[in-house]
């Protein structure tokens, strides 16, 4: 009898210890959330890993795996994020839980989108939409991930459709962080399409939303992302001082947050800014920009960030193509090699827009070398890609995306010159899209006139801080339940609420100044165009059979201003490279063209140049 009593006592003690262990594991999980919001990221990840080894409950393990996936995503460790997302998928399959599968598919889609495997990102994003979710906001983040994957593959129409679907979910659920990320994505899209005014407006809307985010690390995370995209748009507009200021601040925030991907992109953006400054200032700025390109590329390769590699290589190729006179010992061979290397990686991930820009640069380089055959091949490739991406206006027949022009999208997600579209809608009675023949209705959700990210309610508290990836139990909501999460002293002190507001207001003022300058430049250009002698209009046949006049863009510059801002191309020279990009034997002063090794340097030099650090 005593033996059975003793065994019962042992079982009770064992069960008590087991329950105590589970409580401690859950406490570790909650402590990880608190540490994460205190910016002790490594300690938080260790806490979650410790709790993951001890937790037995499937739901708690699933939540912890989501925390780890989101944390590694924020750190730029996308392969680690993919590993935890796969563990989530395995757990959801074992439990046969549809809601868990929805969440796991979303994290898988996010991981593959960050790793530039856009085909898999689309597949898993659509799979997430096919499963029921515990949270009504989850489909919005799935549509957002699908939109970003389409953007990476330069499928702009499908990208706009997915952004539209994500915006509908954001409207229905009042999810301000989803609105913010959609605005950032649309800002990136219109930056690619060179409608800088719309890009700046969407980024300004994102800044207005982030102003209402009160959780410190979440505020810093999204402000860092917005400022990076803002620096790119401001540089393309020509506001180099504002662009450098935004990029410096984004880079500092990325270092504090430990986000390697954004930090490397900031280095690339800063190098682009120095490259633009180098056209008018000392050659030392070219040296600084090239060194930053090299550093950014090494970080991208270390993180297996293929999209980042493409961005850096594209910038390096542009720098080598446009600034050859600053690089002693370098000729067109170096620029041709960099463009071809960029085309190779961009083709691997399916980024057609970057491939298009590289072919356009190659055509100019081959033109300088008087290599007519290679130039014709590059121009044909560029024309084919333009047709595939539909980067032309059906009304005037002209390409867009080459210069700053105002664009407008219809609800069917087809894009046209805004001036051409408005003229068409005023003159035609059958207002149908010339591409798909659908009803020509302006897209409301992505229109700057009706964006839900209005600045009227920037002071209102956010109703949803759920980051994508942890929708069922987001880190922010968990932190709010834990109470005080005041950060300890790390790299910087925690900004107080008034400091956050001052920073956001400063960023918004910066964008407002840029928009005001843009409007002033357009007004000046229009007045100069009105004074100039008008040229006869040339009719062009649209796909709908109507003859429409060629619409001049609202931001076109007068001839003298255009020639002042753009240097004339260098005079044609005798070819120094053969058709295979190898120097002829008569040219002995130039270094031979060599293939770029997988892990070797991106710039091959044999003698010291002004770019050596």
PDB file of N, CA and C in Angstrom, residues 143-228:
ATOM      1  N   UNK A 143      -1.876  40.022 -48.943  1.00  0.00           N
ATOM      2  CA  UNK A 143      -1.953  40.824 -50.175  1.00  0.00           C
ATOM      3  C   UNK A 143      -0.752  41.766 -50.281  1.00  0.00           C
ATOM      4  N   UNK A 144      -0.306  42.326 -49.159  1.00  0.00           N
ATOM      5  CA  UNK A 144       0.860  43.209 -49.176  1.00  0.00           C
ATOM      6  C   UNK A 144       2.106  42.456 -49.625  1.00  0.00           C
ATOM      7  N   UNK A 145       2.316  41.251 -49.090  1.00  0.00           N
ATOM      8  CA  UNK A 145       3.477  40.454 -49.482  1.00  0.00           C
ATOM      9  C   UNK A 145       3.413  40.084 -50.958  1.00  0.00           C
ATOM     10  N   UNK A 146       2.222  39.739 -51.437  1.00  0.00           N
ATOM     11  CA  UNK A 146       2.057  39.427 -52.859  1.00  0.00           C
ATOM     12  C   UNK A 146       2.379  40.656 -53.712  1.00  0.00           C
ATOM     13  N   UNK A 147       1.938  41.828 -53.265  1.00  0.00           N
ATOM     14  CA  UNK A 147       2.229  43.062 -54.007  1.00  0.00           C
ATOM     15  C   UNK A 147       3.727  43.322 -54.079  1.00  0.00           C
ATOM     16  N   UNK A 148       4.431  43.122 -52.975  1.00  0.00           N
ATOM     17  CA  UNK A 148       5.876  43.345 -52.970  1.00  0.00           C
ATOM     18  C   UNK A 148       6.596  42.340 -53.857  1.00  0.00           C
ATOM     19  N   UNK A 149       6.087  41.096 -53.910  1.00  0.00           N
ATOM     20  CA  UNK A 149       6.682  40.101 -54.798  1.00  0.00           C
ATOM     21  C   UNK A 149       6.480  40.494 -56.260  1.00  0.00           C
ATOM     22  N   UNK A 150       5.280  40.948 -56.606  1.00  0.00           N
ATOM     23  CA  UNK A 150       5.042  41.432 -57.973  1.00  0.00           C
ATOM     24  C   UNK A 150       5.924  42.637 -58.280  1.00  0.00           C
ATOM     25  N   UNK A 151       6.126  43.509 -57.299  1.00  0.00           N
ATOM     26  CA  UNK A 151       6.989  44.670 -57.506  1.00  0.00           C
ATOM     27  C   UNK A 151       8.421  44.228 -57.770  1.00  0.00           C
ATOM     28  N   UNK A 152       8.895  43.214 -57.049  1.00  0.00           N
ATOM     29  CA  UNK A 152      10.239  42.705 -57.286  1.00  0.00           C
ATOM     30  C   UNK A 152      10.410  42.110 -58.668  1.00  0.00           C
ATOM     31  N   UNK A 153       9.335  41.541 -59.219  1.00  0.00           N
ATOM     32  CA  UNK A 153       9.384  40.958 -60.562  1.00  0.00           C
ATOM     33  C   UNK A 153       8.988  41.961 -61.639  1.00  0.00           C
ATOM     34  N   UNK A 154       8.808  43.225 -61.255  1.00  0.00           N
ATOM     35  CA  UNK A 154       8.463  44.306 -62.190  1.00  0.00           C
ATOM     36  C   UNK A 154       7.123  44.059 -62.875  1.00  0.00           C
ATOM     37  N   UNK A 155       6.200  43.412 -62.183  1.00  0.00           N
ATOM     38  CA  UNK A 155       4.839  43.208 -62.689  1.00  0.00           C
ATOM     39  C   UNK A 155       3.955  44.283 -62.054  1.00  0.00           C
ATOM     40  N   UNK A 156       3.981  45.461 -62.650  1.00  0.00           N
ATOM     41  CA  UNK A 156       3.410  46.629 -61.996  1.00  0.00           C
ATOM     42  C   UNK A 156       1.880  46.590 -61.937  1.00  0.00           C
ATOM     43  N   UNK A 157       1.238  46.035 -62.959  1.00  0.00           N
ATOM     44  CA  UNK A 157      -0.222  45.974 -62.928  1.00  0.00           C
ATOM     45  C   UNK A 157      -0.699  45.059 -61.809  1.00  0.00           C
ATOM     46  N   UNK A 158      -0.127  43.843 -61.716  1.00  0.00           N
ATOM     47  CA  UNK A 158      -0.509  42.925 -60.637  1.00  0.00           C
ATOM     48  C   UNK A 158      -0.139  43.490 -59.276  1.00  0.00           C
ATOM     49  N   UNK A 159       0.963  44.240 -59.238  1.00  0.00           N
ATOM     50  CA  UNK A 159       1.381  44.873 -57.984  1.00  0.00           C
ATOM     51  C   UNK A 159       0.317  45.859 -57.501  1.00  0.00           C
ATOM     52  N   UNK A 160      -0.183  46.686 -58.395  1.00  0.00           N
ATOM     53  CA  UNK A 160      -1.216  47.651 -58.022  1.00  0.00           C
ATOM     54  C   UNK A 160      -2.503  46.956 -57.588  1.00  0.00           C
ATOM     55  N   UNK A 161      -2.855  45.864 -58.263  1.00  0.00           N
ATOM     56  CA  UNK A 161      -4.063  45.124 -57.881  1.00  0.00           C
ATOM     57  C   UNK A 161      -3.946  44.593 -56.458  1.00  0.00           C
ATOM     58  N   UNK A 162      -2.776  44.055 -56.108  1.00  0.00           N
ATOM     59  CA  UNK A 162      -2.589  43.518 -54.758  1.00  0.00           C
ATOM     60  C   UNK A 162      -2.555  44.626 -53.716  1.00  0.00           C
ATOM     61  N   UNK A 163      -1.928  45.760 -54.053  1.00  0.00           N
ATOM     62  CA  UNK A 163      -1.967  46.899 -53.136  1.00  0.00           C
ATOM     63  C   UNK A 163      -3.410  47.360 -52.906  1.00  0.00           C
ATOM     64  N   UNK A 164      -4.212  47.326 -53.971  1.00  0.00           N
ATOM     65  CA  UNK A 164      -5.617  47.711 -53.850  1.00  0.00           C
ATOM     66  C   UNK A 164      -6.344  46.779 -52.878  1.00  0.00           C
ATOM     67  N   UNK A 165      -6.102  45.466 -53.012  1.00  0.00           N
ATOM     68  CA  UNK A 165      -6.746  44.496 -52.116  1.00  0.00           C
ATOM     69  C   UNK A 165      -6.279  44.689 -50.678  1.00  0.00           C
ATOM     70  N   UNK A 166      -4.979  44.934 -50.505  1.00  0.00           N
ATOM     71  CA  UNK A 166      -4.465  45.162 -49.153  1.00  0.00           C
ATOM     72  C   UNK A 166      -5.059  46.423 -48.545  1.00  0.00           C
ATOM     73  N   UNK A 167      -5.239  47.472 -49.364  1.00  0.00           N
ATOM     74  CA  UNK A 167      -5.813  48.709 -48.854  1.00  0.00           C
ATOM     75  C   UNK A 167      -7.269  48.521 -48.443  1.00  0.00           C
ATOM     76  N   UNK A 168      -7.987  47.657 -49.163  1.00  0.00           N
ATOM     77  CA  UNK A 168      -9.372  47.373 -48.780  1.00  0.00           C
ATOM     78  C   UNK A 168      -9.433  46.737 -47.393  1.00  0.00           C
ATOM     79  N   UNK A 169      -8.517  45.796 -47.126  1.00  0.00           N
ATOM     80  CA  UNK A 169      -8.475  45.163 -45.804  1.00  0.00           C
ATOM     81  C   UNK A 169      -8.090  46.186 -44.745  1.00  0.00           C
ATOM     82  N   UNK A 170      -7.147  47.067 -45.068  1.00  0.00           N
ATOM     83  CA  UNK A 170      -6.748  48.098 -44.109  1.00  0.00           C
ATOM     84  C   UNK A 170      -7.913  49.022 -43.781  1.00  0.00           C
ATOM     85  N   UNK A 171      -8.727  49.338 -44.778  1.00  0.00           N
ATOM     86  CA  UNK A 171      -9.915  50.168 -44.535  1.00  0.00           C
ATOM     87  C   UNK A 171     -10.914  49.460 -43.636  1.00  0.00           C
ATOM     88  N   UNK A 172     -11.125  48.173 -43.900  1.00  0.00           N
ATOM     89  CA  UNK A 172     -12.140  47.427 -43.155  1.00  0.00           C
ATOM     90  C   UNK A 172     -11.730  47.193 -41.707  1.00  0.00           C
ATOM     91  N   UNK A 173     -10.439  46.969 -41.470  1.00  0.00           N
ATOM     92  CA  UNK A 173      -9.969  46.623 -40.123  1.00  0.00           C
ATOM     93  C   UNK A 173      -9.346  47.793 -39.385  1.00  0.00           C
ATOM     94  N   UNK A 174      -9.224  48.953 -40.038  1.00  0.00           N
ATOM     95  CA  UNK A 174      -8.600  50.140 -39.422  1.00  0.00           C
ATOM     96  C   UNK A 174      -7.196  49.835 -38.912  1.00  0.00           C
ATOM     97  N   UNK A 175      -6.441  49.083 -39.691  1.00  0.00           N
ATOM     98  CA  UNK A 175      -5.074  48.718 -39.321  1.00  0.00           C
ATOM     99  C   UNK A 175      -4.127  49.786 -39.861  1.00  0.00           C
ATOM    100  N   UNK A 176      -3.643  50.651 -38.967  1.00  0.00           N
ATOM    101  CA  UNK A 176      -2.808  51.768 -39.394  1.00  0.00           C
ATOM    102  C   UNK A 176      -1.428  51.321 -39.867  1.00  0.00           C
ATOM    103  N   UNK A 177      -0.863  50.275 -39.249  1.00  0.00           N
ATOM    104  CA  UNK A 177       0.452  49.819 -39.693  1.00  0.00           C
ATOM    105  C   UNK A 177       0.377  49.177 -41.072  1.00  0.00           C
ATOM    106  N   UNK A 178      -0.718  48.542 -41.391  1.00  0.00           N
ATOM    107  CA  UNK A 178      -0.887  48.014 -42.746  1.00  0.00           C
ATOM    108  C   UNK A 178      -0.985  49.163 -43.741  1.00  0.00           C
ATOM    109  N   UNK A 179      -1.729  50.211 -43.388  1.00  0.00           N
ATOM    110  CA  UNK A 179      -1.782  51.410 -44.230  1.00  0.00           C
ATOM    111  C   UNK A 179      -0.383  51.972 -44.454  1.00  0.00           C
ATOM    112  N   UNK A 180       0.383  52.036 -43.384  1.00  0.00           N
ATOM    113  CA  UNK A 180       1.730  52.596 -43.468  1.00  0.00           C
ATOM    114  C   UNK A 180       2.577  51.821 -44.468  1.00  0.00           C
ATOM    115  N   UNK A 181       2.566  50.490 -44.354  1.00  0.00           N
ATOM    116  CA  UNK A 181       3.407  49.680 -45.238  1.00  0.00           C
ATOM    117  C   UNK A 181       2.920  49.731 -46.680  1.00  0.00           C
ATOM    118  N   UNK A 182       1.614  49.870 -46.882  1.00  0.00           N
ATOM    119  CA  UNK A 182       1.098  50.028 -48.239  1.00  0.00           C
ATOM    120  C   UNK A 182       1.573  51.355 -48.827  1.00  0.00           C
ATOM    121  N   UNK A 183       1.539  52.421 -48.021  1.00  0.00           N
ATOM    122  CA  UNK A 183       2.019  53.725 -48.498  1.00  0.00           C
ATOM    123  C   UNK A 183       3.500  53.667 -48.857  1.00  0.00           C
ATOM    124  N   UNK A 184       4.292  52.965 -48.052  1.00  0.00           N
ATOM    125  CA  UNK A 184       5.715  52.823 -48.367  1.00  0.00           C
ATOM    126  C   UNK A 184       5.894  52.039 -49.664  1.00  0.00           C
ATOM    127  N   UNK A 185       5.116  50.961 -49.825  1.00  0.00           N
ATOM    128  CA  UNK A 185       5.208  50.183 -51.053  1.00  0.00           C
ATOM    129  C   UNK A 185       4.809  50.980 -52.280  1.00  0.00           C
ATOM    130  N   UNK A 186       3.734  51.764 -52.168  1.00  0.00           N
ATOM    131  CA  UNK A 186       3.321  52.605 -53.289  1.00  0.00           C
ATOM    132  C   UNK A 186       4.348  53.699 -53.566  1.00  0.00           C
ATOM    133  N   UNK A 187       4.968  54.223 -52.504  1.00  0.00           N
ATOM    134  CA  UNK A 187       6.036  55.191 -52.714  1.00  0.00           C
ATOM    135  C   UNK A 187       7.204  54.589 -53.471  1.00  0.00           C
ATOM    136  N   UNK A 188       7.564  53.350 -53.127  1.00  0.00           N
ATOM    137  CA  UNK A 188       8.635  52.661 -53.849  1.00  0.00           C
ATOM    138  C   UNK A 188       8.245  52.395 -55.295  1.00  0.00           C
ATOM    139  N   UNK A 189       6.983  52.007 -55.519  1.00  0.00           N
ATOM    140  CA  UNK A 189       6.511  51.737 -56.881  1.00  0.00           C
ATOM    141  C   UNK A 189       6.589  52.982 -57.749  1.00  0.00           C
ATOM    142  N   UNK A 190       6.056  54.104 -57.262  1.00  0.00           N
ATOM    143  CA  UNK A 190       6.052  55.317 -58.078  1.00  0.00           C
ATOM    144  C   UNK A 190       7.450  55.931 -58.183  1.00  0.00           C
ATOM    145  N   UNK A 191       8.345  55.596 -57.259  1.00  0.00           N
ATOM    146  CA  UNK A 191       9.740  55.999 -57.436  1.00  0.00           C
ATOM    147  C   UNK A 191      10.353  55.262 -58.613  1.00  0.00           C
ATOM    148  N   UNK A 192      10.067  53.963 -58.724  1.00  0.00           N
ATOM    149  CA  UNK A 192      10.551  53.193 -59.871  1.00  0.00           C
ATOM    150  C   UNK A 192       9.989  53.734 -61.184  1.00  0.00           C
ATOM    151  N   UNK A 193       8.717  54.127 -61.158  1.00  0.00           N
ATOM    152  CA  UNK A 193       8.066  54.629 -62.364  1.00  0.00           C
ATOM    153  C   UNK A 193       8.364  56.098 -62.621  1.00  0.00           C
ATOM    154  N   UNK A 194       9.157  56.709 -61.751  1.00  0.00           N
ATOM    155  CA  UNK A 194       9.632  58.089 -61.881  1.00  0.00           C
ATOM    156  C   UNK A 194       8.508  59.118 -61.789  1.00  0.00           C
ATOM    157  N   UNK A 195       7.460  58.805 -61.048  1.00  0.00           N
ATOM    158  CA  UNK A 195       6.486  59.832 -60.665  1.00  0.00           C
ATOM    159  C   UNK A 195       6.855  60.251 -59.243  1.00  0.00           C
ATOM    160  N   UNK A 196       7.832  61.123 -59.133  1.00  0.00           N
ATOM    161  CA  UNK A 196       8.416  61.440 -57.833  1.00  0.00           C
ATOM    162  C   UNK A 196       7.424  62.188 -56.953  1.00  0.00           C
ATOM    163  N   UNK A 197       6.566  63.002 -57.554  1.00  0.00           N
ATOM    164  CA  UNK A 197       5.591  63.739 -56.745  1.00  0.00           C
ATOM    165  C   UNK A 197       4.662  62.784 -56.010  1.00  0.00           C
ATOM    166  N   UNK A 198       4.109  61.803 -56.715  1.00  0.00           N
ATOM    167  CA  UNK A 198       3.240  60.832 -56.057  1.00  0.00           C
ATOM    168  C   UNK A 198       4.010  60.022 -55.024  1.00  0.00           C
ATOM    169  N   UNK A 199       5.239  59.657 -55.352  1.00  0.00           N
ATOM    170  CA  UNK A 199       6.040  58.888 -54.402  1.00  0.00           C
ATOM    171  C   UNK A 199       6.232  59.665 -53.104  1.00  0.00           C
ATOM    172  N   UNK A 200       6.546  60.956 -53.213  1.00  0.00           N
ATOM    173  CA  UNK A 200       6.744  61.774 -52.021  1.00  0.00           C
ATOM    174  C   UNK A 200       5.453  61.930 -51.228  1.00  0.00           C
ATOM    175  N   UNK A 201       4.327  62.020 -51.916  1.00  0.00           N
ATOM    176  CA  UNK A 201       3.055  62.168 -51.201  1.00  0.00           C
ATOM    177  C   UNK A 201       2.729  60.904 -50.420  1.00  0.00           C
ATOM    178  N   UNK A 202       2.938  59.742 -51.027  1.00  0.00           N
ATOM    179  CA  UNK A 202       2.671  58.500 -50.304  1.00  0.00           C
ATOM    180  C   UNK A 202       3.620  58.338 -49.118  1.00  0.00           C
ATOM    181  N   UNK A 203       4.886  58.708 -49.295  1.00  0.00           N
ATOM    182  CA  UNK A 203       5.832  58.614 -48.186  1.00  0.00           C
ATOM    183  C   UNK A 203       5.484  59.624 -47.096  1.00  0.00           C
ATOM    184  N   UNK A 204       4.971  60.783 -47.489  1.00  0.00           N
ATOM    185  CA  UNK A 204       4.523  61.753 -46.479  1.00  0.00           C
ATOM    186  C   UNK A 204       3.352  61.183 -45.683  1.00  0.00           C
ATOM    187  N   UNK A 205       2.439  60.498 -46.360  1.00  0.00           N
ATOM    188  CA  UNK A 205       1.336  59.863 -45.647  1.00  0.00           C
ATOM    189  C   UNK A 205       1.847  58.822 -44.654  1.00  0.00           C
ATOM    190  N   UNK A 206       2.864  58.078 -45.059  1.00  0.00           N
ATOM    191  CA  UNK A 206       3.445  57.087 -44.149  1.00  0.00           C
ATOM    192  C   UNK A 206       4.072  57.763 -42.935  1.00  0.00           C
ATOM    193  N   UNK A 207       4.737  58.895 -43.149  1.00  0.00           N
ATOM    194  CA  UNK A 207       5.307  59.634 -42.021  1.00  0.00           C
ATOM    195  C   UNK A 207       4.221  60.141 -41.086  1.00  0.00           C
ATOM    196  N   UNK A 208       3.083  60.550 -41.643  1.00  0.00           N
ATOM    197  CA  UNK A 208       1.978  61.012 -40.801  1.00  0.00           C
ATOM    198  C   UNK A 208       1.434  59.879 -39.943  1.00  0.00           C
ATOM    199  N   UNK A 209       1.408  58.665 -40.494  1.00  0.00           N
ATOM    200  CA  UNK A 209       0.922  57.528 -39.711  1.00  0.00           C
ATOM    201  C   UNK A 209       1.924  57.152 -38.632  1.00  0.00           C
ATOM    202  N   UNK A 210       3.201  57.109 -38.977  1.00  0.00           N
ATOM    203  CA  UNK A 210       4.198  56.680 -37.994  1.00  0.00           C
ATOM    204  C   UNK A 210       4.306  57.674 -36.848  1.00  0.00           C
ATOM    205  N   UNK A 211       3.845  58.899 -37.076  1.00  0.00           N
ATOM    206  CA  UNK A 211       3.858  59.898 -36.012  1.00  0.00           C
ATOM    207  C   UNK A 211       2.943  59.488 -34.859  1.00  0.00           C
ATOM    208  N   UNK A 212       1.898  58.706 -35.153  1.00  0.00           N
ATOM    209  CA  UNK A 212       0.958  58.296 -34.113  1.00  0.00           C
ATOM    210  C   UNK A 212       1.358  56.995 -33.440  1.00  0.00           C
ATOM    211  N   UNK A 213       2.434  56.359 -33.879  1.00  0.00           N
ATOM    212  CA  UNK A 213       2.890  55.116 -33.255  1.00  0.00           C
ATOM    213  C   UNK A 213       3.662  55.467 -31.992  1.00  0.00           C
ATOM    214  N   UNK A 214       3.217  54.952 -30.865  1.00  0.00           N
ATOM    215  CA  UNK A 214       3.806  55.327 -29.579  1.00  0.00           C
ATOM    216  C   UNK A 214       4.801  54.307 -29.059  1.00  0.00           C
ATOM    217  N   UNK A 215       4.785  53.077 -29.563  1.00  0.00           N
ATOM    218  CA  UNK A 215       5.763  52.078 -29.126  1.00  0.00           C
ATOM    219  C   UNK A 215       7.099  52.421 -29.767  1.00  0.00           C
ATOM    220  N   UNK A 216       8.119  52.609 -28.935  1.00  0.00           N
ATOM    221  CA  UNK A 216       9.363  53.224 -29.377  1.00  0.00           C
ATOM    222  C   UNK A 216      10.039  52.445 -30.494  1.00  0.00           C
ATOM    223  N   UNK A 217      10.265  51.140 -30.287  1.00  0.00           N
ATOM    224  CA  UNK A 217      11.035  50.390 -31.273  1.00  0.00           C
ATOM    225  C   UNK A 217      10.251  50.200 -32.568  1.00  0.00           C
ATOM    226  N   UNK A 218       8.926  50.100 -32.478  1.00  0.00           N
ATOM    227  CA  UNK A 218       8.110  50.010 -33.688  1.00  0.00           C
ATOM    228  C   UNK A 218       8.167  51.331 -34.456  1.00  0.00           C
ATOM    229  N   UNK A 219       8.117  52.437 -33.734  1.00  0.00           N
ATOM    230  CA  UNK A 219       8.247  53.753 -34.365  1.00  0.00           C
ATOM    231  C   UNK A 219       9.585  53.858 -35.100  1.00  0.00           C
ATOM    232  N   UNK A 220      10.671  53.470 -34.435  1.00  0.00           N
ATOM    233  CA  UNK A 220      11.994  53.571 -35.051  1.00  0.00           C
ATOM    234  C   UNK A 220      12.120  52.652 -36.261  1.00  0.00           C
ATOM    235  N   UNK A 221      11.539  51.462 -36.158  1.00  0.00           N
ATOM    236  CA  UNK A 221      11.624  50.488 -37.254  1.00  0.00           C
ATOM    237  C   UNK A 221      11.007  51.032 -38.534  1.00  0.00           C
ATOM    238  N   UNK A 222       9.802  51.553 -38.446  1.00  0.00           N
ATOM    239  CA  UNK A 222       9.120  52.016 -39.653  1.00  0.00           C
ATOM    240  C   UNK A 222       9.619  53.386 -40.091  1.00  0.00           C
ATOM    241  N   UNK A 223      10.033  54.218 -39.161  1.00  0.00           N
ATOM    242  CA  UNK A 223      10.596  55.516 -39.549  1.00  0.00           C
ATOM    243  C   UNK A 223      11.898  55.313 -40.320  1.00  0.00           C
ATOM    244  N   UNK A 224      12.683  54.334 -39.886  1.00  0.00           N
ATOM    245  CA  UNK A 224      13.917  53.999 -40.598  1.00  0.00           C
ATOM    246  C   UNK A 224      13.614  53.581 -42.035  1.00  0.00           C
ATOM    247  N   UNK A 225      12.607  52.724 -42.208  1.00  0.00           N
ATOM    248  CA  UNK A 225      12.235  52.257 -43.546  1.00  0.00           C
ATOM    249  C   UNK A 225      11.748  53.407 -44.420  1.00  0.00           C
ATOM    250  N   UNK A 226      10.918  54.276 -43.847  1.00  0.00           N
ATOM    251  CA  UNK A 226      10.370  55.391 -44.627  1.00  0.00           C
ATOM    252  C   UNK A 226      11.479  56.352 -45.042  1.00  0.00           C
ATOM    253  N   UNK A 227      12.382  56.664 -44.115  1.00  0.00           N
ATOM    254  CA  UNK A 227      13.443  57.621 -44.427  1.00  0.00           C
ATOM    255  C   UNK A 227      14.366  57.097 -45.517  1.00  0.00           C
ATOM    256  N   UNK A 228      14.605  55.785 -45.541  1.00  0.00           N
ATOM    257  CA  UNK A 228      15.432  55.234 -46.622  1.00  0.00           C
ATOM    258  C   UNK A 228      14.769  55.469 -47.980  1.00  0.00           C
TER     259      UNK A 228
END
